[in-house]
């Protein structure tokens, strides 16, 4: 049952010690696998896309679970849910723990879900112990993080952070032409809560990559999200006969493109271990076995934790592509189609996670997120950081996504300790 949430009688009373305050690993594990049945797939994953009936079902489950441990759940105009547990000082903006309950069409059980349900577990643990925090604690389920049904991804955290407008979000359409706004009304989750200040935003997430597992680290202390630039390159030569055109008279777009693609990997290598260059999409015309290719189109994805390094890789790529085009007797055009600057998380939040990890005695490393997250947008308006735990084989956006109960419990424990650490800093300011 719900513990009373009335403030303690003495104005300057210390918060209850953390005695008996800890996460319940079995309860968290059970919640993850109980809710995985909502939209569960035969292969053991989840298909729970934003604003579908399964999304409504898991929202109803989450709301009931939060209310059962004494929280008030409000919903904003885009369906994002805010489960708030009062603190000792009602005027303090809440410390938020946020992530997402929507999934990819062939998603796993942990991407996003872990972050929201670990937040719920913290609400339950606080309720069990009767611990009163200084600031309110707010667990957030951000609508449509995945962008699988309504592009772009991280749509509503983007609106909350002022990156997109409410109208833009509501007008996004899925592939059947249904708008976000219509789908939101369809599941009855359009609320009236307004964007509000938050003291901090913490997000626990699986790494979605192989680094922690490879290094035997349980906790990734996330310092930011890397800088990303996308390009499209078109190489134009001349189609000609493979049997009659001598090698020295060819304008072979494929050969030039192949040299360019290999050079992109060299550029990444020359910018250190954190630089990445990927050519993942190639189209060749006319794409016949006995024709010298006249045109090749390829994509380029450049990433590094620092914007200035990506800018340097960009400059080198432009120079080398131009030079290789000239050398190959072809032309090349390069256009940048998308840019996402680096995000640097808040030092105080990062240090709170680091202290929590050390206190828990867990193997760890600092890490930069390779993927986008709601926290990347929220970092624009509030002190933010993330906690990563390993996932098997680095696999994610896949029904076979998996994480261990031990690592999940460790991640939730660090999240709780970091939140309490940050909350304790309000004691001096509010005493
Ligand atoms: Zn996610």
CSV table of C-alpha atoms and ligand atoms in Angstrom, one decimal:
chain,number,residue,atom,x,y,z
A,1,UNK,CA,0.0,0.0,0.0
A,2,UNK,CA,0.9,3.6,-0.3
A,3,UNK,CA,3.1,5.1,2.3
A,4,UNK,CA,2.1,8.6,3.6
A,5,UNK,CA,3.9,11.3,1.6
A,6,UNK,CA,3.4,14.1,4.1
A,7,UNK,CA,6.6,16.1,4.9
A,8,UNK,CA,8.4,15.3,8.1
A,9,UNK,CA,7.5,17.6,11.1
A,10,UNK,CA,10.8,19.3,11.6
A,11,UNK,CA,11.7,21.9,9.0
A,12,UNK,CA,15.4,21.0,8.9
A,13,UNK,CA,15.0,17.3,9.4
A,14,UNK,CA,17.6,15.2,7.6
A,15,UNK,CA,16.2,12.9,5.0
A,16,UNK,CA,15.7,9.3,6.1
A,17,UNK,CA,18.9,7.3,5.8
A,18,UNK,CA,19.0,5.1,2.8
A,19,UNK,CA,18.5,2.2,5.2
A,20,UNK,CA,16.1,-0.3,3.6
A,21,UNK,CA,16.1,1.9,0.5
A,22,UNK,CA,17.2,-0.2,-2.5
A,23,UNK,CA,15.8,-1.5,-5.7
A,24,UNK,CA,14.1,-4.9,-5.8
A,25,UNK,CA,15.8,-6.7,-8.7
A,26,UNK,CA,13.1,-9.4,-9.0
A,27,UNK,CA,10.3,-6.9,-9.0
A,28,UNK,CA,12.0,-4.9,-11.8
A,29,UNK,CA,12.7,-8.0,-13.8
A,30,UNK,CA,9.1,-9.2,-13.4
A,31,UNK,CA,7.8,-5.8,-14.6
A,32,UNK,CA,10.0,-5.8,-17.7
A,33,UNK,CA,8.8,-9.3,-18.7
A,34,UNK,CA,5.1,-8.7,-17.7
A,35,UNK,CA,4.9,-5.6,-19.9
A,36,UNK,CA,6.8,-7.4,-22.7
A,37,UNK,CA,3.6,-9.4,-23.2
A,38,UNK,CA,1.9,-6.2,-24.4
A,39,UNK,CA,2.7,-6.2,-28.1
A,40,UNK,CA,4.9,-9.3,-27.6
A,41,UNK,CA,6.1,-11.1,-30.7
A,42,UNK,CA,6.4,-14.9,-31.3
A,43,UNK,CA,10.2,-14.4,-31.4
A,44,UNK,CA,10.3,-12.9,-27.9
A,45,UNK,CA,10.5,-9.3,-28.9
A,46,UNK,CA,8.0,-6.5,-28.8
A,47,UNK,CA,6.1,-4.7,-31.6
A,48,UNK,CA,4.6,-1.7,-29.7
A,49,UNK,CA,4.7,1.3,-31.9
A,50,UNK,CA,3.7,4.7,-30.7
A,51,UNK,CA,0.0,5.5,-30.2
A,52,UNK,CA,-1.3,2.1,-31.1
A,53,UNK,CA,-3.7,0.0,-28.9
A,54,UNK,CA,-0.7,-1.8,-27.4
A,55,UNK,CA,0.9,1.5,-26.6
A,56,UNK,CA,-2.4,2.5,-24.8
A,57,UNK,CA,-2.3,-0.8,-22.9
A,58,UNK,CA,1.2,-0.4,-21.6
A,59,UNK,CA,0.4,3.2,-20.7
A,60,UNK,CA,-2.6,2.1,-18.7
A,61,UNK,CA,-0.4,-0.5,-16.9
A,62,UNK,CA,2.3,2.2,-16.2
A,63,UNK,CA,-0.3,4.7,-14.9
A,64,UNK,CA,-1.9,2.2,-12.6
A,65,UNK,CA,1.5,1.0,-11.3
A,66,UNK,CA,2.6,4.6,-10.5
A,67,UNK,CA,-0.6,5.6,-8.8
A,68,UNK,CA,-0.4,2.4,-6.7
A,69,UNK,CA,2.8,3.8,-5.2
A,70,UNK,CA,1.4,7.2,-4.4
A,71,UNK,CA,2.3,9.2,-7.5
A,72,UNK,CA,0.2,11.6,-9.5
A,73,UNK,CA,0.3,10.9,-13.3
A,74,UNK,CA,-0.2,13.8,-15.7
A,75,UNK,CA,-0.1,13.7,-19.5
A,76,UNK,CA,0.9,16.5,-21.9
A,77,UNK,CA,-0.6,17.6,-25.2
A,78,UNK,CA,1.5,15.0,-27.1
A,79,UNK,CA,0.8,12.0,-24.7
A,80,UNK,CA,4.1,12.1,-22.8
A,81,UNK,CA,3.4,10.9,-19.2
A,82,UNK,CA,4.8,12.4,-16.0
A,83,UNK,CA,4.5,10.3,-12.8
A,84,UNK,CA,5.4,12.6,-9.9
A,85,UNK,CA,6.2,11.7,-6.3
A,86,UNK,CA,6.2,14.8,-4.1
A,87,UNK,CA,9.3,15.9,-2.3
A,88,UNK,CA,9.9,17.9,0.8
A,89,UNK,CA,10.2,21.2,-1.1
A,90,UNK,CA,7.3,21.5,-3.6
A,91,UNK,CA,8.7,24.5,-5.2
A,92,UNK,CA,11.8,22.7,-6.5
A,93,UNK,CA,11.6,21.4,-10.1
A,94,UNK,CA,11.5,17.6,-10.1
A,95,UNK,CA,14.4,15.4,-10.7
A,96,UNK,CA,13.3,13.4,-13.8
A,97,UNK,CA,14.0,9.8,-14.8
A,98,UNK,CA,12.8,9.4,-18.4
A,99,UNK,CA,12.8,7.1,-21.4
A,100,UNK,CA,10.2,5.5,-23.7
A,101,UNK,CA,7.8,2.6,-23.8
A,102,UNK,CA,7.3,2.6,-27.5
A,103,UNK,CA,9.4,0.1,-29.6
A,104,UNK,CA,10.5,-0.6,-33.1
A,105,UNK,CA,8.2,-2.9,-35.2
A,106,UNK,CA,10.6,-5.8,-34.4
A,107,UNK,CA,12.0,-4.3,-31.2
A,108,UNK,CA,13.5,-5.9,-28.2
A,109,UNK,CA,12.4,-6.0,-24.5
A,110,UNK,CA,14.8,-3.5,-23.1
A,111,UNK,CA,15.4,-0.5,-25.5
A,112,UNK,CA,13.6,2.4,-23.7
A,113,UNK,CA,11.4,0.1,-21.6
A,114,UNK,CA,14.3,-0.4,-19.1
A,115,UNK,CA,14.6,3.3,-18.5
A,116,UNK,CA,11.0,3.8,-17.7
A,117,UNK,CA,10.5,0.7,-15.6
A,118,UNK,CA,13.7,1.3,-13.7
A,119,UNK,CA,12.2,4.7,-12.9
A,120,UNK,CA,9.0,3.0,-11.7
A,121,UNK,CA,11.1,0.6,-9.5
A,122,UNK,CA,12.7,3.7,-7.9
A,123,UNK,CA,9.3,5.1,-7.2
A,124,UNK,CA,8.3,1.8,-5.6
A,125,UNK,CA,11.5,1.6,-3.6
A,126,UNK,CA,11.1,5.1,-2.3
A,127,UNK,CA,7.5,4.3,-1.4
A,128,UNK,CA,8.5,1.1,0.4
A,129,UNK,CA,11.1,2.9,2.5
A,130,UNK,CA,9.0,6.0,3.1
A,131,UNK,CA,12.0,8.1,2.1
A,132,UNK,CA,11.1,11.7,1.3
A,133,UNK,CA,13.4,13.4,-1.2
A,134,UNK,CA,14.0,17.1,-1.2
A,135,UNK,CA,12.9,17.6,-4.8
A,136,UNK,CA,9.9,15.8,-6.3
A,137,UNK,CA,10.8,12.8,-8.4
A,138,UNK,CA,9.2,12.5,-11.8
A,139,UNK,CA,9.3,9.4,-14.1
A,140,UNK,CA,8.6,10.3,-17.7
A,141,UNK,CA,7.4,8.1,-20.6
A,142,UNK,CA,8.3,10.2,-23.7
A,143,UNK,CA,5.9,9.5,-26.6
A,144,UNK,CA,7.3,8.3,-30.0
A,145,UNK,CA,11.0,8.1,-29.2
A,146,UNK,CA,11.6,5.5,-31.9
A,147,UNK,CA,10.2,7.4,-34.8
A,148,UNK,CA,9.3,4.0,-36.3
A,149,UNK,CA,5.7,5.0,-36.8
A,150,UNK,CA,6.0,8.8,-36.9
A,151,UNK,CA,9.3,10.3,-38.1
A,152,UNK,CA,11.4,11.9,-36.8
A,153,UNK,CA,12.6,10.0,-33.8
A,154,UNK,CA,12.6,11.7,-30.3
A,155,UNK,CA,9.7,13.8,-31.5
A,156,UNK,CA,8.0,14.8,-28.2
A,157,UNK,CA,11.2,15.2,-26.1
A,158,UNK,CA,12.2,17.5,-29.0
A,159,UNK,CA,9.0,19.5,-28.5
A,160,UNK,CA,9.5,19.6,-24.7
A,161,UNK,CA,13.0,21.0,-25.4
A,162,UNK,CA,11.8,23.5,-28.0
A,163,UNK,CA,13.4,21.9,-31.0
A,164,UNK,CA,10.1,21.2,-32.8
A,165,UNK,CA,6.7,22.9,-32.4
A,166,UNK,CA,3.6,21.1,-31.1
A,167,UNK,CA,1.9,21.6,-34.5
A,168,UNK,CA,4.8,20.0,-36.3
A,169,UNK,CA,4.6,17.0,-34.1
A,170,UNK,CA,0.8,16.6,-34.4
A,171,UNK,CA,0.9,16.8,-38.2
A,172,UNK,CA,3.5,13.9,-38.6
A,173,UNK,CA,1.9,11.1,-40.5
A,174,UNK,CA,2.4,7.3,-40.5
A,175,UNK,CA,2.6,5.3,-43.7
A,176,UNK,CA,-1.2,4.9,-43.8
A,177,UNK,CA,-1.7,8.7,-43.7
A,178,UNK,CA,-2.9,8.8,-40.1
A,179,UNK,CA,-1.6,11.9,-38.3
A,180,UNK,CA,0.1,11.8,-34.9
A,181,UNK,CA,-2.7,14.0,-33.5
A,182,UNK,CA,-5.5,11.7,-34.7
A,183,UNK,CA,-3.7,8.6,-33.4
A,184,UNK,CA,-3.2,10.3,-30.0
A,185,UNK,CA,-6.9,11.1,-29.7
A,186,UNK,CA,-7.6,7.6,-30.8
A,187,UNK,CA,-5.9,6.1,-27.8
A,188,UNK,CA,-7.3,8.8,-25.4
A,189,UNK,CA,-3.9,10.1,-24.3
A,190,UNK,CA,-4.1,13.7,-25.1
A,191,UNK,CA,-3.6,15.6,-21.8
A,192,UNK,CA,-3.2,19.2,-20.7
A,193,UNK,CA,0.1,19.1,-18.7
A,194,UNK,CA,2.4,21.9,-19.9
A,195,UNK,CA,6.2,21.8,-20.4
A,196,UNK,CA,7.7,22.6,-17.1
A,197,UNK,CA,11.2,23.1,-15.6
A,198,UNK,CA,13.1,20.0,-14.4
A,199,UNK,CA,16.1,20.0,-12.1
A,200,UNK,CA,17.8,17.2,-14.0
A,201,UNK,CA,17.1,14.3,-16.4
A,202,UNK,CA,18.6,10.8,-15.9
A,203,UNK,CA,18.1,8.0,-18.4
A,204,UNK,CA,19.1,4.3,-18.0
A,205,UNK,CA,19.4,2.5,-21.3
A,206,UNK,CA,21.1,-0.5,-22.9
A,207,UNK,CA,24.2,0.5,-24.7
A,208,UNK,CA,22.9,-0.8,-28.1
A,209,UNK,CA,26.6,-1.4,-29.0
A,210,UNK,CA,29.3,-3.9,-28.1
A,211,UNK,CA,31.8,-1.8,-26.1
A,212,UNK,CA,30.8,-2.5,-22.5
A,213,UNK,CA,30.4,-6.2,-23.1
A,214,UNK,CA,33.8,-6.4,-24.8
A,215,UNK,CA,35.5,-4.7,-21.9
A,216,UNK,CA,33.7,-6.4,-19.1
A,217,UNK,CA,32.2,-3.1,-17.8
A,218,UNK,CA,28.8,-3.2,-16.2
A,219,UNK,CA,28.2,0.5,-16.2
A,220,UNK,CA,28.7,3.0,-19.0
A,221,UNK,CA,28.9,6.6,-17.6
A,222,UNK,CA,27.6,8.5,-20.6
A,223,UNK,CA,29.3,11.8,-21.3
A,224,UNK,CA,27.4,12.8,-24.4
A,225,UNK,CA,26.1,11.9,-27.8
A,226,UNK,CA,28.4,12.0,-30.7
A,227,UNK,CA,28.4,14.5,-33.6
A,228,UNK,CA,26.8,13.1,-36.8
A,229,UNK,CA,26.8,14.3,-40.5
A,230,UNK,CA,25.2,12.6,-43.4
A,231,UNK,CA,26.1,13.2,-47.1
A,232,UNK,CA,25.0,12.0,-50.5
A,233,UNK,CA,27.7,11.6,-53.2
A,234,UNK,CA,27.0,11.2,-56.9
A,235,UNK,CA,29.9,10.1,-59.2
A,236,UNK,CA,29.3,10.6,-62.9
A,237,UNK,CA,31.4,9.1,-65.6
A,238,UNK,CA,30.3,7.5,-68.9
A,239,UNK,CA,28.6,4.2,-69.6
A,240,UNK,CA,30.6,2.2,-72.2
A,241,UNK,CA,31.1,-1.4,-73.4
A,242,UNK,CA,33.2,-3.6,-71.1
A,243,UNK,CA,34.7,-5.4,-74.0
A,244,UNK,CA,35.6,-2.6,-76.4
A,245,UNK,CA,36.7,0.3,-74.1
A,246,UNK,CA,40.4,0.2,-73.3
A,247,UNK,CA,41.1,0.8,-69.6
A,248,UNK,CA,42.9,4.1,-70.2
A,249,UNK,CA,40.0,5.5,-72.1
A,250,UNK,CA,37.3,4.7,-69.5
A,251,UNK,CA,35.3,7.1,-67.3
A,252,UNK,CA,34.5,4.4,-64.7
A,253,UNK,CA,32.3,5.8,-62.0
A,254,UNK,CA,32.4,2.6,-60.0
A,255,UNK,CA,36.2,2.4,-59.9
A,256,UNK,CA,36.4,6.1,-58.8
A,257,UNK,CA,33.7,5.5,-56.2
A,258,UNK,CA,35.4,2.4,-54.8
A,259,UNK,CA,38.6,4.4,-54.3
A,260,UNK,CA,36.6,7.2,-52.6
A,261,UNK,CA,34.9,4.7,-50.3
A,262,UNK,CA,38.2,3.1,-49.3
A,263,UNK,CA,39.6,6.6,-48.7
A,264,UNK,CA,36.7,7.4,-46.3
A,265,UNK,CA,37.8,4.6,-44.0
A,266,UNK,CA,41.4,6.0,-44.1
A,267,UNK,CA,40.0,9.4,-43.0
A,268,UNK,CA,38.3,7.8,-40.0
A,269,UNK,CA,41.5,5.9,-39.1
A,270,UNK,CA,43.5,9.1,-39.2
A,271,UNK,CA,41.2,10.8,-36.7
A,272,UNK,CA,41.6,8.3,-33.9
A,273,UNK,CA,39.6,5.4,-32.5
A,274,UNK,CA,36.4,7.4,-31.9
A,275,UNK,CA,36.0,8.5,-35.5
A,276,UNK,CA,33.7,6.5,-37.7
A,277,UNK,CA,33.0,6.7,-41.5
A,278,UNK,CA,30.4,4.5,-43.0
A,279,UNK,CA,29.3,4.0,-46.6
A,280,UNK,CA,26.2,1.8,-46.2
A,281,UNK,CA,24.2,2.6,-49.4
A,282,UNK,CA,25.5,2.3,-52.9
A,283,UNK,CA,23.6,2.4,-56.2
A,284,UNK,CA,25.3,1.8,-59.6
A,285,UNK,CA,24.0,2.6,-63.0
A,286,UNK,CA,23.4,0.9,-65.4
A,287,UNK,CA,24.4,-2.0,-63.0
A,288,UNK,CA,25.1,-4.6,-65.7
A,289,UNK,CA,28.0,-7.1,-65.8
A,290,UNK,CA,29.3,-6.0,-69.2
A,291,UNK,CA,28.9,-2.3,-69.0
A,292,UNK,CA,31.5,0.2,-67.5
A,293,UNK,CA,29.4,2.0,-64.9
A,294,UNK,CA,28.4,5.6,-65.8
A,295,UNK,CA,27.0,6.7,-62.4
A,296,UNK,CA,27.4,5.7,-58.8
A,297,UNK,CA,25.5,7.1,-55.9
A,298,UNK,CA,26.6,6.5,-52.3
A,299,UNK,CA,25.8,7.7,-48.8
A,300,UNK,CA,28.4,8.8,-46.2
A,301,UNK,CA,27.9,8.9,-42.5
A,302,UNK,CA,30.6,10.6,-40.4
A,303,UNK,CA,30.7,10.5,-36.6
A,304,UNK,CA,32.9,11.6,-33.7
A,305,UNK,CA,32.2,12.8,-30.2
A,306,UNK,CA,33.5,16.3,-31.1
A,307,UNK,CA,32.1,18.6,-33.8
A,308,UNK,CA,35.5,20.0,-34.8
A,309,UNK,CA,36.8,16.5,-35.6
A,310,UNK,CA,33.7,15.8,-37.8
A,311,UNK,CA,34.3,19.2,-39.5
A,312,UNK,CA,37.9,18.2,-40.1
A,313,UNK,CA,36.8,14.8,-41.5
A,314,UNK,CA,34.3,16.6,-43.7
A,315,UNK,CA,37.0,18.9,-45.2
A,316,UNK,CA,39.3,15.9,-45.9
A,317,UNK,CA,36.5,13.9,-47.5
A,318,UNK,CA,35.6,16.9,-49.8
A,319,UNK,CA,39.3,17.3,-50.9
A,320,UNK,CA,39.9,13.6,-51.5
A,321,UNK,CA,36.6,13.0,-53.3
A,322,UNK,CA,37.4,15.9,-55.6
A,323,UNK,CA,41.0,14.7,-56.2
A,324,UNK,CA,40.0,11.1,-56.9
A,325,UNK,CA,37.2,12.3,-59.3
A,326,UNK,CA,39.8,14.3,-61.3
A,327,UNK,CA,42.3,11.4,-61.3
A,328,UNK,CA,39.5,9.0,-62.5
A,329,UNK,CA,38.2,11.2,-65.3
A,330,UNK,CA,34.8,11.5,-63.6
A,331,UNK,CA,32.8,14.2,-61.8
A,332,UNK,CA,31.6,14.1,-58.2
A,333,UNK,CA,28.9,16.1,-56.4
A,334,UNK,CA,28.7,16.0,-52.6
A,335,UNK,CA,25.8,17.3,-50.5
A,336,UNK,CA,25.3,17.2,-46.8
A,337,UNK,CA,21.7,16.1,-46.0
A,338,UNK,CA,21.6,16.0,-42.2
A,339,UNK,CA,23.7,17.3,-39.3
A,340,UNK,CA,23.3,16.6,-35.6
A,341,UNK,CA,25.9,18.4,-33.4
A,342,UNK,CA,27.6,16.7,-30.5
A,343,UNK,CA,25.8,16.7,-27.1
A,344,UNK,CA,27.8,17.1,-24.0
A,345,UNK,CA,26.0,16.0,-20.9
A,346,UNK,CA,26.1,17.9,-17.6
A,347,UNK,CA,29.3,17.5,-15.5
A,348,UNK,CA,27.4,17.5,-12.2
A,349,UNK,CA,25.1,14.7,-13.4
A,350,UNK,CA,28.0,12.7,-14.8
A,351,UNK,CA,29.9,13.0,-11.5
A,352,UNK,CA,26.8,11.9,-9.6
A,353,UNK,CA,26.6,8.8,-11.7
A,354,UNK,CA,30.4,8.2,-11.3
A,355,UNK,CA,30.1,8.5,-7.5
A,356,UNK,CA,27.1,6.1,-7.5
A,357,UNK,CA,29.1,3.6,-9.7
A,358,UNK,CA,32.1,3.7,-7.4
A,359,UNK,CA,30.0,3.4,-4.3
A,360,UNK,CA,28.4,0.3,-5.8
A,361,UNK,CA,31.8,-1.1,-6.7
A,362,UNK,CA,30.9,-1.8,-10.3
A,363,UNK,CA,33.3,-2.1,-13.2
A,364,UNK,CA,32.7,0.9,-15.5
A,365,UNK,CA,34.0,3.2,-18.2
A,366,UNK,CA,33.1,6.6,-19.6
A,367,UNK,CA,31.3,6.3,-23.0
A,368,UNK,CA,29.8,8.5,-25.7
A,369,UNK,CA,26.5,7.4,-27.0
A,370,UNK,CA,26.5,6.3,-30.6
A,371,UNK,CA,22.7,6.4,-30.9
A,372,UNK,CA,20.2,9.3,-30.4
A,373,UNK,CA,18.1,9.4,-27.2
A,374,UNK,CA,15.4,11.6,-25.6
A,375,UNK,CA,18.2,12.8,-23.3
A,376,UNK,CA,20.0,14.4,-26.2
A,377,UNK,CA,17.2,16.9,-26.6
A,378,UNK,CA,16.4,17.3,-22.9
A,379,UNK,CA,20.1,18.2,-22.4
A,380,UNK,CA,19.3,21.5,-24.1
A,381,UNK,CA,17.0,22.6,-21.3
A,382,UNK,CA,18.1,20.7,-18.2
A,383,UNK,CA,21.2,19.1,-16.6
A,384,UNK,CA,21.2,15.6,-18.1
A,385,UNK,CA,23.1,12.4,-18.3
A,386,UNK,CA,22.6,8.7,-19.1
A,387,UNK,CA,23.6,5.4,-17.6
A,388,UNK,CA,24.4,2.5,-20.0
A,389,UNK,CA,24.4,-1.3,-19.3
A,390,UNK,CA,25.6,-4.0,-21.7
A,391,UNK,CA,23.4,-5.8,-24.1
A,392,UNK,CA,24.4,-9.2,-25.5
A,393,UNK,CA,26.4,-8.9,-28.7
A,394,UNK,CA,25.6,-5.2,-28.8
A,395,UNK,CA,22.4,-6.2,-30.5
A,396,UNK,CA,19.4,-3.8,-30.4
A,397,UNK,CA,16.4,-2.8,-32.6
A,398,UNK,CA,16.1,-6.6,-32.8
A,399,UNK,CA,13.7,-9.1,-31.2
A,400,UNK,CA,16.8,-11.0,-29.8
A,401,UNK,CA,17.9,-8.0,-27.8
A,402,UNK,CA,18.9,-9.2,-24.3
A,403,UNK,CA,20.4,-8.0,-21.0
A,404,UNK,CA,21.0,-9.8,-17.8
A,405,UNK,CA,19.0,-9.4,-14.6
A,406,UNK,CA,22.3,-8.7,-12.8
A,407,UNK,CA,23.3,-5.9,-15.1
A,408,UNK,CA,19.7,-4.4,-15.1
A,409,UNK,CA,19.7,-4.4,-11.3
A,410,UNK,CA,23.2,-2.8,-11.2
A,411,UNK,CA,22.0,-0.1,-13.6
A,412,UNK,CA,18.9,0.6,-11.7
A,413,UNK,CA,20.9,0.7,-8.4
A,414,UNK,CA,23.3,3.3,-9.9
A,415,UNK,CA,20.3,5.3,-11.2
A,416,UNK,CA,18.8,5.4,-7.7
A,417,UNK,CA,22.1,6.3,-6.0
A,418,UNK,CA,22.7,9.1,-8.6
A,419,UNK,CA,19.2,10.6,-8.2
A,420,UNK,CA,19.6,10.5,-4.3
A,421,UNK,CA,23.1,12.0,-4.7
A,422,UNK,CA,21.8,14.9,-6.8
A,423,UNK,CA,18.8,15.3,-4.5
A,424,UNK,CA,21.0,15.6,-1.4
A,425,UNK,CA,22.6,18.7,-2.9
A,426,UNK,CA,19.3,20.5,-2.4
A,427,UNK,CA,19.7,20.1,1.4
A,428,UNK,CA,22.1,23.1,1.7
A,429,UNK,CA,20.2,25.3,-0.7
A,430,UNK,CA,16.8,24.6,0.8
A,431,UNK,CA,17.7,24.3,4.5
B,1,LIG,ZN1,15.7,3.8,-26.8
